[in-house]
Coordinates of C-alpha atoms and ligand atoms in Angstrom, one line a residue:
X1 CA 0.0 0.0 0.0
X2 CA 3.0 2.0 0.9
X3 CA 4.3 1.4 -2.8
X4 CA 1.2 3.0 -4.1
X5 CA 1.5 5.2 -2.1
X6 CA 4.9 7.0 -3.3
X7 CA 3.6 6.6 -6.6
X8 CA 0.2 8.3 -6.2
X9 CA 2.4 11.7 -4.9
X10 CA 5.1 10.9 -7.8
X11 CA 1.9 11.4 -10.0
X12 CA 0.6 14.1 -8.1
X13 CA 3.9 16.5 -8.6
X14 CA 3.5 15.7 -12.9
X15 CA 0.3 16.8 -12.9
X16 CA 1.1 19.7 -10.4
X17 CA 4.2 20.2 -12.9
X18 CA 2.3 20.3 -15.6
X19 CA 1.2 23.9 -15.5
X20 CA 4.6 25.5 -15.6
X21 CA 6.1 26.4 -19.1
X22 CA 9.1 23.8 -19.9
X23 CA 11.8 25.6 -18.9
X24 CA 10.1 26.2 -15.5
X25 CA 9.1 22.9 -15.0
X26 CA 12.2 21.6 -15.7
X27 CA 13.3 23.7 -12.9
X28 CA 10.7 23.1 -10.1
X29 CA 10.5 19.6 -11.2
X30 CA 14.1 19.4 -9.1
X31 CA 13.0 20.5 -6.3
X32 CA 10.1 17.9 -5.5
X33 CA 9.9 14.3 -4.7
X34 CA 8.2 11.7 -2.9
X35 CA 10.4 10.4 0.4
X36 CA 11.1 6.6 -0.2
X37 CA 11.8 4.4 3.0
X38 CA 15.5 3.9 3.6
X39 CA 17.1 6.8 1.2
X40 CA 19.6 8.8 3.0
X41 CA 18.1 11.8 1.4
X42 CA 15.5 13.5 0.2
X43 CA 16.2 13.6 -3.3
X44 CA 16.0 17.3 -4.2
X45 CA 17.9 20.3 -4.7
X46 CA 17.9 23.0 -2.8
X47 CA 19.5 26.8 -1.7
X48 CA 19.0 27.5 -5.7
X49 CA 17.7 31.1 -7.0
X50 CA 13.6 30.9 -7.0
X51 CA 12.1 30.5 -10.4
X52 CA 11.1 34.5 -12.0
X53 CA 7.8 34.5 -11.8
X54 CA 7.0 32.2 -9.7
X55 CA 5.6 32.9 -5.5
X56 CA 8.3 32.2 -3.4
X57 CA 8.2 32.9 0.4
X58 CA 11.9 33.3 0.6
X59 CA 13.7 36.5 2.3
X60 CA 16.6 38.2 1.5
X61 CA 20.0 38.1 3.0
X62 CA 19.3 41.3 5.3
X63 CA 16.7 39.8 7.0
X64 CA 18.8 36.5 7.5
X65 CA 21.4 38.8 9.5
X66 CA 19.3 41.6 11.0
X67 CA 16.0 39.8 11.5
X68 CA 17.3 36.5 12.7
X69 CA 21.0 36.6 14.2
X70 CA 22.1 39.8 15.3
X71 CA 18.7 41.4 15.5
X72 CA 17.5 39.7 19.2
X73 CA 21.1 40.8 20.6
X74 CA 19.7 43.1 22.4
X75 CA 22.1 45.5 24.4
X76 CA 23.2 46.3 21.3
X77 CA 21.8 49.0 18.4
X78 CA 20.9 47.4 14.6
X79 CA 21.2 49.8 12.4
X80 CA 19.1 49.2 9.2
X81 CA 21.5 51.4 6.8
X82 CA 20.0 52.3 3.9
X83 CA 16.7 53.0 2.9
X84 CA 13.9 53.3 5.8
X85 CA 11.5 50.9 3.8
X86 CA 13.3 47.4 4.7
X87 CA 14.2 48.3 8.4
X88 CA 10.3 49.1 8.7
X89 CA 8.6 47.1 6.8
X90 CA 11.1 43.3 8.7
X91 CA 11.0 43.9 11.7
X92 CA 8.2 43.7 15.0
X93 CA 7.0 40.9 12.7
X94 CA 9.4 38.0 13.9
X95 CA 9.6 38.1 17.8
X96 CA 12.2 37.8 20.2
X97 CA 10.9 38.3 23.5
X98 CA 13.4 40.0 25.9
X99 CA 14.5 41.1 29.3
X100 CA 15.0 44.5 29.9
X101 CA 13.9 48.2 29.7
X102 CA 13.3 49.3 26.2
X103 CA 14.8 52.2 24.7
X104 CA 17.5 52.4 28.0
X105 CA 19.4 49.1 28.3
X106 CA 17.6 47.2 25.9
X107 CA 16.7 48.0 22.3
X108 CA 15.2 44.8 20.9
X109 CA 11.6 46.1 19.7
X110 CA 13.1 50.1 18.5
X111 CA 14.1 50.4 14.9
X112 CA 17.1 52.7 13.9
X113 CA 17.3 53.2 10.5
X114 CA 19.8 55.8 8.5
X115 CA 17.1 56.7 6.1
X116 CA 18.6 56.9 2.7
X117 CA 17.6 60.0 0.5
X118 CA 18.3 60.1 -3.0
X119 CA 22.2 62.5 -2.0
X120 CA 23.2 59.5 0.4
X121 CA 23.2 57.1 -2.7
X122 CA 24.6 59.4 -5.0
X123 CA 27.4 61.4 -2.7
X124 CA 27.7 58.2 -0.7
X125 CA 26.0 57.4 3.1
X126 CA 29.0 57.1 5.1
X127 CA 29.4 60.2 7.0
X128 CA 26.0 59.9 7.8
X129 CA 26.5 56.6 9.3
X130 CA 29.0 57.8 11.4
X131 CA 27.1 61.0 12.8
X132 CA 24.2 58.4 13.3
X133 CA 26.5 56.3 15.3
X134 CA 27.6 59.2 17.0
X135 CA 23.7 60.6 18.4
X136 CA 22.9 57.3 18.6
X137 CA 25.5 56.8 21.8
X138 CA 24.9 60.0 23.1
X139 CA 20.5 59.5 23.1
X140 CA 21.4 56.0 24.4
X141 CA 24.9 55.8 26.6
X142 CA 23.9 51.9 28.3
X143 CA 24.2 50.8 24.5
X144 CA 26.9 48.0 24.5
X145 CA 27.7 48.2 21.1
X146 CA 26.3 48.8 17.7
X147 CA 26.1 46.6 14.4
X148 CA 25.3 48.3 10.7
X149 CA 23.0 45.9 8.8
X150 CA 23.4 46.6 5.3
X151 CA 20.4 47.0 3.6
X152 CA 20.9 46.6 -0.9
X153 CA 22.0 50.2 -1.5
X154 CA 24.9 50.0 0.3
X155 CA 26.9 47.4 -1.3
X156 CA 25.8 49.2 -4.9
X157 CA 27.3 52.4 -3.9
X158 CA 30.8 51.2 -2.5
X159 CA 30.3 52.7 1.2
X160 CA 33.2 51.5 3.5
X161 CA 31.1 50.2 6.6
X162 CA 34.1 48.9 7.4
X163 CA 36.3 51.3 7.8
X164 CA 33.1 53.7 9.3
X165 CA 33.1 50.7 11.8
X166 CA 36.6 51.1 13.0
X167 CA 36.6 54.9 13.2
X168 CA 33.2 55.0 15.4
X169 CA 34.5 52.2 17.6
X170 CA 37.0 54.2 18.6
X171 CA 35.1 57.2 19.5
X172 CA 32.9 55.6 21.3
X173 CA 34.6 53.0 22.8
X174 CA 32.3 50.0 22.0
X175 CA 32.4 47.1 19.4
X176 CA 31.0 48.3 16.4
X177 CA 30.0 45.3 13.5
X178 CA 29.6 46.0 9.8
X179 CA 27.7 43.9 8.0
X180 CA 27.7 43.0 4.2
X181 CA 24.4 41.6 4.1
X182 CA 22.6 43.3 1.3
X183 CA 19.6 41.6 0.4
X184 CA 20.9 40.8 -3.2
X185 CA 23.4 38.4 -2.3
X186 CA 22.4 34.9 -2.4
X187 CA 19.0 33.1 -2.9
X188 CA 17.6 33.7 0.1
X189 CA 17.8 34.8 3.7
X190 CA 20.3 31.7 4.4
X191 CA 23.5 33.6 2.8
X192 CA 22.5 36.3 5.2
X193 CA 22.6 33.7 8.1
X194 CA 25.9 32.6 7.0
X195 CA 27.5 36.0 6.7
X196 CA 26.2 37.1 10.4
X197 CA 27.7 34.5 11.7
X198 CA 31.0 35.1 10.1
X199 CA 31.0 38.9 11.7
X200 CA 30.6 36.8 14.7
X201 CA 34.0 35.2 14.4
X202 CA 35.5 38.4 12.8
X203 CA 34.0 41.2 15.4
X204 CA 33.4 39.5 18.1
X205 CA 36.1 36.2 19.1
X206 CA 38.9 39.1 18.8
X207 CA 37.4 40.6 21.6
X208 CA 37.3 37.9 23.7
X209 CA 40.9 36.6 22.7
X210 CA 42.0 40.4 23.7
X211 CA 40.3 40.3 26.8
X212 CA 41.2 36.8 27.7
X213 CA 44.9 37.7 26.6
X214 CA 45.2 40.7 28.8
X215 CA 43.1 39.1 32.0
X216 CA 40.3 41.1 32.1
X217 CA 37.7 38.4 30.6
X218 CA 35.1 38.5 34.1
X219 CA 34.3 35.0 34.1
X220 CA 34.4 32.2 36.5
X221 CA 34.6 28.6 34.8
X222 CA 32.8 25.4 35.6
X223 CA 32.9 22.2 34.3
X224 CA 29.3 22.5 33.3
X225 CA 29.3 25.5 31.3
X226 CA 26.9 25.2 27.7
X227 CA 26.4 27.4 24.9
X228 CA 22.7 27.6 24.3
X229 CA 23.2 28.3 20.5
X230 CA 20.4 29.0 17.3
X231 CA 17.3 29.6 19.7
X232 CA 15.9 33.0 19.4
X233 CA 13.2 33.3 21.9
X234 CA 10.3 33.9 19.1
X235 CA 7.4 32.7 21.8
X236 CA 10.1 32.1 24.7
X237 CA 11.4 29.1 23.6
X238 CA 15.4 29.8 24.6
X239 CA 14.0 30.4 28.7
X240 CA 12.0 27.4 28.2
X241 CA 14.6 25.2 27.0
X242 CA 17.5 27.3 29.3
X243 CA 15.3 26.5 32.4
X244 CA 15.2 22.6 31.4
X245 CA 18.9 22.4 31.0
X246 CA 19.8 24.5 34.2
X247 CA 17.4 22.6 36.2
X248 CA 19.5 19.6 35.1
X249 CA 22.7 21.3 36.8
X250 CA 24.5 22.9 33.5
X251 CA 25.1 26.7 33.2
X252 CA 24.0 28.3 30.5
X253 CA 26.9 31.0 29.8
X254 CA 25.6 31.9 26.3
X255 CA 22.3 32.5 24.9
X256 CA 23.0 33.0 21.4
X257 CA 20.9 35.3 20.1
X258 CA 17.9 35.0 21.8
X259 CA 17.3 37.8 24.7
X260 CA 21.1 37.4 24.2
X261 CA 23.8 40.4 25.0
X262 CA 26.5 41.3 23.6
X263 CA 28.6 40.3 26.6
X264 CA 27.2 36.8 26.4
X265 CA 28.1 36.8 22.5
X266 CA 31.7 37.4 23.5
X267 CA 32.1 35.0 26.2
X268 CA 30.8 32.0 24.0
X269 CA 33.9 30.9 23.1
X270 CA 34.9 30.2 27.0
X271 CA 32.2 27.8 27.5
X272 CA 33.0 23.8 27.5
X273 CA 30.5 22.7 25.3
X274 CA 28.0 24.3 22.4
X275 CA 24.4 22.9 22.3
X276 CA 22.8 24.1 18.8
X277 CA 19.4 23.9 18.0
X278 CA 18.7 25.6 15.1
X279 CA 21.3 23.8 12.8
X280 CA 20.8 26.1 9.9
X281 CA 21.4 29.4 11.1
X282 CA 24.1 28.8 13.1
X283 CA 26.1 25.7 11.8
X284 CA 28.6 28.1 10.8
X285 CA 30.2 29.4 13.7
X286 CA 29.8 26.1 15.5
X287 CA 32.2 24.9 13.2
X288 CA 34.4 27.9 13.7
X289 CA 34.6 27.8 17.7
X290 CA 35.2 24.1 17.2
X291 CA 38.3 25.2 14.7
X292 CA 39.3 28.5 16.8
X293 CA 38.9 27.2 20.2
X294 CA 38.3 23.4 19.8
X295 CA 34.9 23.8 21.6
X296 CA 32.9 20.7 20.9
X297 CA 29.3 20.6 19.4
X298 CA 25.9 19.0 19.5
X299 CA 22.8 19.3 17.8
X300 CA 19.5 18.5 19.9
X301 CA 15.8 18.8 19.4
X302 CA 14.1 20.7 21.9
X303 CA 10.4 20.3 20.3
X304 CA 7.9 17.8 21.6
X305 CA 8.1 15.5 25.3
X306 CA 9.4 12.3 23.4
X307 CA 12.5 14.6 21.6
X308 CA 12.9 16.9 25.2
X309 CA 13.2 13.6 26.9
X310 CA 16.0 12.2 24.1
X311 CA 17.7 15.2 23.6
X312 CA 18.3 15.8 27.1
X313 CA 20.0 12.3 27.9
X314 CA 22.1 12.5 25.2
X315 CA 23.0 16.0 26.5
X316 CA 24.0 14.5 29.8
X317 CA 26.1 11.6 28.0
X318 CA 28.3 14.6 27.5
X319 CA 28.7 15.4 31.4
X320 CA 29.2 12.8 34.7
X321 CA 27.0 11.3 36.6
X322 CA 25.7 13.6 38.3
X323 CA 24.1 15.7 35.2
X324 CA 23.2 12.2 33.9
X325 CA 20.9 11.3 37.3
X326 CA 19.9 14.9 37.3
X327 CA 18.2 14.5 33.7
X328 CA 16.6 11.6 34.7
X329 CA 15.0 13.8 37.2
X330 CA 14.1 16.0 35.3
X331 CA 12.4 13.7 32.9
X332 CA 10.5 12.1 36.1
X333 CA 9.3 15.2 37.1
X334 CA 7.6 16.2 33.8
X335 CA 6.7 13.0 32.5
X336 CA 2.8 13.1 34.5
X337 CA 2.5 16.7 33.0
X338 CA 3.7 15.7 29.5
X339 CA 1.4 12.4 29.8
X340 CA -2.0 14.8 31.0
X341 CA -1.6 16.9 28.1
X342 CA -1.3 13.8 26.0
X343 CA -4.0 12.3 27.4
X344 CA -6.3 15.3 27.0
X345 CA -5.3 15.6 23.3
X346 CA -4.1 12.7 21.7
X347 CA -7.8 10.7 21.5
X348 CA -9.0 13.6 20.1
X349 CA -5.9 14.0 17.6
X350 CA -5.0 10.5 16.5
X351 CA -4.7 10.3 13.0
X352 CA -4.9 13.4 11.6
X353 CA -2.7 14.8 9.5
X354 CA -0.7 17.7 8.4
X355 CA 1.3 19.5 6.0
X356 CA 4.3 21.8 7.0
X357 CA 6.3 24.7 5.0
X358 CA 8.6 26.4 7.1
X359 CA 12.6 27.9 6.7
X360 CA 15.1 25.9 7.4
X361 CA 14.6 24.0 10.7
X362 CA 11.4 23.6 11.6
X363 CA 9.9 21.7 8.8
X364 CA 12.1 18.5 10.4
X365 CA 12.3 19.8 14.1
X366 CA 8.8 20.3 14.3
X367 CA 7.8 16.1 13.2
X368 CA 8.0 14.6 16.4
X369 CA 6.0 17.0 18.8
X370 CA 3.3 16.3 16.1
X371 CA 3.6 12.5 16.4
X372 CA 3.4 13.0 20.0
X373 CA -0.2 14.2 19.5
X374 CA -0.7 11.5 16.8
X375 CA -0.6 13.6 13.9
X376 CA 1.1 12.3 10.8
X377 CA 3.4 14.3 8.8
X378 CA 2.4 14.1 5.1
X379 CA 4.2 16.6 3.2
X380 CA 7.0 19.1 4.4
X381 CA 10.2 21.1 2.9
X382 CA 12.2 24.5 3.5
X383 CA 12.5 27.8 2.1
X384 CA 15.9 27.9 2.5
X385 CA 17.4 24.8 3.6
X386 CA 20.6 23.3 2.5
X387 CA 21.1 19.2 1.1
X388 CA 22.3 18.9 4.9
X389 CA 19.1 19.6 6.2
X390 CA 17.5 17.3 3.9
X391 CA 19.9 14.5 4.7
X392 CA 18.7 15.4 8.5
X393 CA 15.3 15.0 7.2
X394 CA 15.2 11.9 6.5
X395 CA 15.5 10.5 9.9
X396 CA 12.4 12.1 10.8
X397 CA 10.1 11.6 8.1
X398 CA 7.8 8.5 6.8
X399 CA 8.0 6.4 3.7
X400 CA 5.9 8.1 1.0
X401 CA 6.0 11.7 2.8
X402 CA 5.7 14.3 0.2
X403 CA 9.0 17.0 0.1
X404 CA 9.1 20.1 -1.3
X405 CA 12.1 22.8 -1.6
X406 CA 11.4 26.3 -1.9
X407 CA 7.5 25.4 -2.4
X408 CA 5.5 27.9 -4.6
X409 CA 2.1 29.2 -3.3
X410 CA 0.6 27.3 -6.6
X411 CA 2.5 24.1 -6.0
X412 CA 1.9 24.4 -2.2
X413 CA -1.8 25.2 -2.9
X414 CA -2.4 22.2 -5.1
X415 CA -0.4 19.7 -2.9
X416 CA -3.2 20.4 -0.2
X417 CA -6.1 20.0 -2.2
X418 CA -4.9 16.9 -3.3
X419 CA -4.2 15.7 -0.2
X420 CA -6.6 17.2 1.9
X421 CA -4.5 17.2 5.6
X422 CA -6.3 18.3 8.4
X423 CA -3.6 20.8 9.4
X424 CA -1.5 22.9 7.7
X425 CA 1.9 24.5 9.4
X426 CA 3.5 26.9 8.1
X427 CA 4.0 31.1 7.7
X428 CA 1.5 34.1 7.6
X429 CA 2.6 34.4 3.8
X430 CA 0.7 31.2 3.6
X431 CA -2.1 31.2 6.5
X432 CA -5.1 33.2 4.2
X433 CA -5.2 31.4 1.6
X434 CA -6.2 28.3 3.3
X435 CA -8.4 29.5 6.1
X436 CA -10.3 31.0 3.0
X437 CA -10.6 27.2 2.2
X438 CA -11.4 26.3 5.0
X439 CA -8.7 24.4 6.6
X440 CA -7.4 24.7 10.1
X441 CA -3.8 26.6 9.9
X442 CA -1.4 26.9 12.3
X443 CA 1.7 29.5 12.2
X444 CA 5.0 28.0 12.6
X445 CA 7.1 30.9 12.9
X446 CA 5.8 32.9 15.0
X447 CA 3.4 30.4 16.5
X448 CA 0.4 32.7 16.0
X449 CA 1.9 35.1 18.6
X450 CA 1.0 32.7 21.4
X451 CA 2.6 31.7 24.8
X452 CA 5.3 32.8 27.6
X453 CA 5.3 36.4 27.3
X454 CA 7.7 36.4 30.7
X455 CA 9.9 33.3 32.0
X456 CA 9.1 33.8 35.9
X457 CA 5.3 33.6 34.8
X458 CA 6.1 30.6 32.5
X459 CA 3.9 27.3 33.9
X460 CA 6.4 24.1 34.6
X461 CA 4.1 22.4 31.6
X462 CA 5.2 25.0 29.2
X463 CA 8.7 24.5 30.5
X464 CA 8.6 20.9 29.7
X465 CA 6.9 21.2 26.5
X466 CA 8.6 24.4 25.2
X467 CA 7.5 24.7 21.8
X468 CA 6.2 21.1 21.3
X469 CA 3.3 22.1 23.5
X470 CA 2.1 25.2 21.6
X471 CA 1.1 23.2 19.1
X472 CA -1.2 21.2 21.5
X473 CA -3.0 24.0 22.4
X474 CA -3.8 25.3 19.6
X475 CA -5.3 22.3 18.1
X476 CA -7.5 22.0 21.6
Ligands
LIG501 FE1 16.4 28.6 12.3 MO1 10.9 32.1 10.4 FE2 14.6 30.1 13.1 FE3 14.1 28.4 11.3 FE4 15.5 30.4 10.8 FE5 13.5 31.7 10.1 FE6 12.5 31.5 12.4 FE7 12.0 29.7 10.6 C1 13.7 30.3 11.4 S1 16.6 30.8 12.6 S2 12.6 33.3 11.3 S3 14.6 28.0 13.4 S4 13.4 31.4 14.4 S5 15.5 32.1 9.3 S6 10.6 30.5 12.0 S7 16.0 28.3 10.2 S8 12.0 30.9 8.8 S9 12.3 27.5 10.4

């Protein structure tokens, strides 16, 4: 049945296919297949430039450096250099809930934009950059440090962020982090991912190797010191998974970026052991701690009881015995709360099924916490995922599962009227067009702008269930 199965979807993507010009379909046609049982991936291509004229739900590298990395750093200014249009128009829209008193130590919801008029792109923006950087420390001195997100303009013109960078970090005495991120480089917001991360390891580590070098870095080891990497607190997901892992005895020096500071971005590197959870957006300077400071890494999956309870034992393998019994506890003590929300829920859940388009992450992440409810998995793929992530994939999805890479809204739209699930997961880009038909939606971004809005008020239920359990209670 399986068999037929995988050949019914195979069938389903010609027709789909169909509609496209040639030259079209031959492109799309690459980037959708049927998963079959046993492969070690999922057979498509991927991080490719979107079709013209097709509906793609991709971002641009901008918003893959100032709306998702550096963004939720937030002791520090962003400034959205170049035209006010992009600064405005991306950000308040993802979230990344934060400590702190806005617009005087914290800055995480404010946008600071330089504006560009038609005489900054024709004599050139950067003086005005650094006068901007200039009021900007004087309207707010607690500022830890500043980072220029370059918006397209920027790299047409030839400005020298760089060297605007150096000069203003002088004056004022604080990091301060160009960024080439302009929205026309690469396919989508991944590249912009890639090249935050890399002003990471260019900005930031030689700040902590000069502080460490002249003994004034102001930390205190342990031996159970973690980096809490590629979480970014959209619905408070980094406090609810930092609250698991302290309460099994680690210390979480580093929330990276997530209500994350700037100090916490420079004392990363001193920490024994890097836990990343959002793979794609932060693979990259994993690998570069591991090569600059031989820190050691590990992925883990912080979404749904069954993958909380796996991910933190194998967390623990990493530490002694005392960490290990510790988790153990921990699992103990949440299993009855994990098992009433499953009780409540799962009867009433049991074999439905969903369909999931999300970034890079979550489309793989997200699999278990829905089989944890009983929901099957029947289609899913990435906007901007790499052939890593679909490798990953593969060890989370089911024979026959349908997969789809940089999904169009026509494709995406035809898939589920073909298929009919009972859910689908995915962005607001996507939510209207099928409430208007009817179907149950659920956002997987931004979780429909539910749940902790503070970590002291947070419930030990949504502790345990971080993010795995928001999807329970939606569908209650
Ligand atoms: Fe990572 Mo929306 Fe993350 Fe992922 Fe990334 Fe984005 Fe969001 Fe989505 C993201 S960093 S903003 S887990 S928090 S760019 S939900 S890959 S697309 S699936």
């Amino acid at each position: 049945e399986n068999k037929n199965l995988v050949d019914e979807n195979k069938e389903l993507i010609k027709e789909v296919l169909k509609a496209y010009p040639e030259k079209s379909r031959k492109k799309r046609e690459k980037h959708l297949n049927v998963h079959e049982e046993n492969k070690s991936d999922c057979g498509v291509k991927s991080n490719i430039k979107s079709v013209p004229g097709v509906m793609t739900a991709r971002g641009c590298a901008y918003a893959g450096s100032k709306g998702v990395v550096w963004g939720p750093i937030k002791d520090m200014i962003h400034i959205s250099h170049g035209p006010v249009g992009c600064g405005y128009w991306s950000w308040s829209g993802r979230r990344n809930y934060y400590v702190g008193v806005t617009g005087i130590n914290s800055f995480g919801t404010m946008h600071f934009t330089s504006d560009f008029q038609e005489r900054d792109i024709v004599f050139g923006g950067d003086k005005k950059l650094v006068k901007l950087i200039e009021e900007l420390d004087v309207l707010f001195p607690l500022n830890r440090g500043v980072s220029i997100q370059s918006e397209c303009p920027i790299g047409l013109i030839g400005d020298d962020i760089e060297a605007v960078a150096k000069k203003t970090s002088k004056q004022i005495g604080k990091p301060v982090v160009p960024l080439r991120c302009e929205g026309f480089r690469g396919v989508s917001q991944s590249l912009g991912h890639h090249i935050a991360n890399d002003a990471i390891r260019d900005w930031i580590f030689p700040e902590y190797d000069k502080l460490k070098k002249e003994n004034r870095l102001d930390f205190e080891p342990s031996p159970y010191d973690v980096a809490l990497i590629g979480d970014y607190n959209i619905g408070g997901d980094a406090w609810a998974s930092r609250m698991l892992l302290e309460e099994m005895g680690l210390r979480v020096v580093a929330q990276w970026s997530g209500d994350g500071t700037l100090n916490e971005l420079i004392q990363g590197p001193a920490a024994k052991l890097v836990l990343i959870h959002c793979y794609r957006s932060m693979n990259y300077i994993c690998r570069s701690l591991e090569e600059q400071y031989g820190m050691p890494w590990m992925e883990f999956n912080f979404f749904g009881p069954t993958k909380i309870a796996a991910s933190l034992r194998e967390i623990a393998a990493k530490f002694d015995s005392k960490i290990q019994e510790n988790a153990e506890k921990v699992i103990a003590k949440y299993t009855p709360v994990m098992n009433a929300v499953l009780d409540k829920y799962r009867p009433r859940l049991e074999g439905n099924t969903v369909m999931l388009y999300v970034g890079g992450l979550r489309p793989r992440h997200v699999v278990p916490a829905f089989e944890d409810l009983g929901i099957k998995v029947i289609g899913t793929g990435y906007e901007f995922a790499h052939n890593d992530d679909y490798k990953r994939t593969t060890h989370y999805i089911d024979n026959a599962t349908i997969i789809y890479d940089d999904v169009t809204a026509y494709e995406f739209e035809e898939f589920v009227k073909a298929k009919k699930p009972d859910l689908i997961a995915s962005g607001i880009k996507e939510k209207y067009v099928f409430q208007k038909m009817a179907l149950p939606f659920r956002q997987m971004h931004s979780w429909d702008y539910s749940e902790p809005s503070d970590g002291v008020q947070m419930s030990d239920q949504i502790r345990f269930f971080g993010e795995g359990r928001k999807i329970s209670l939606f569908l209650a």
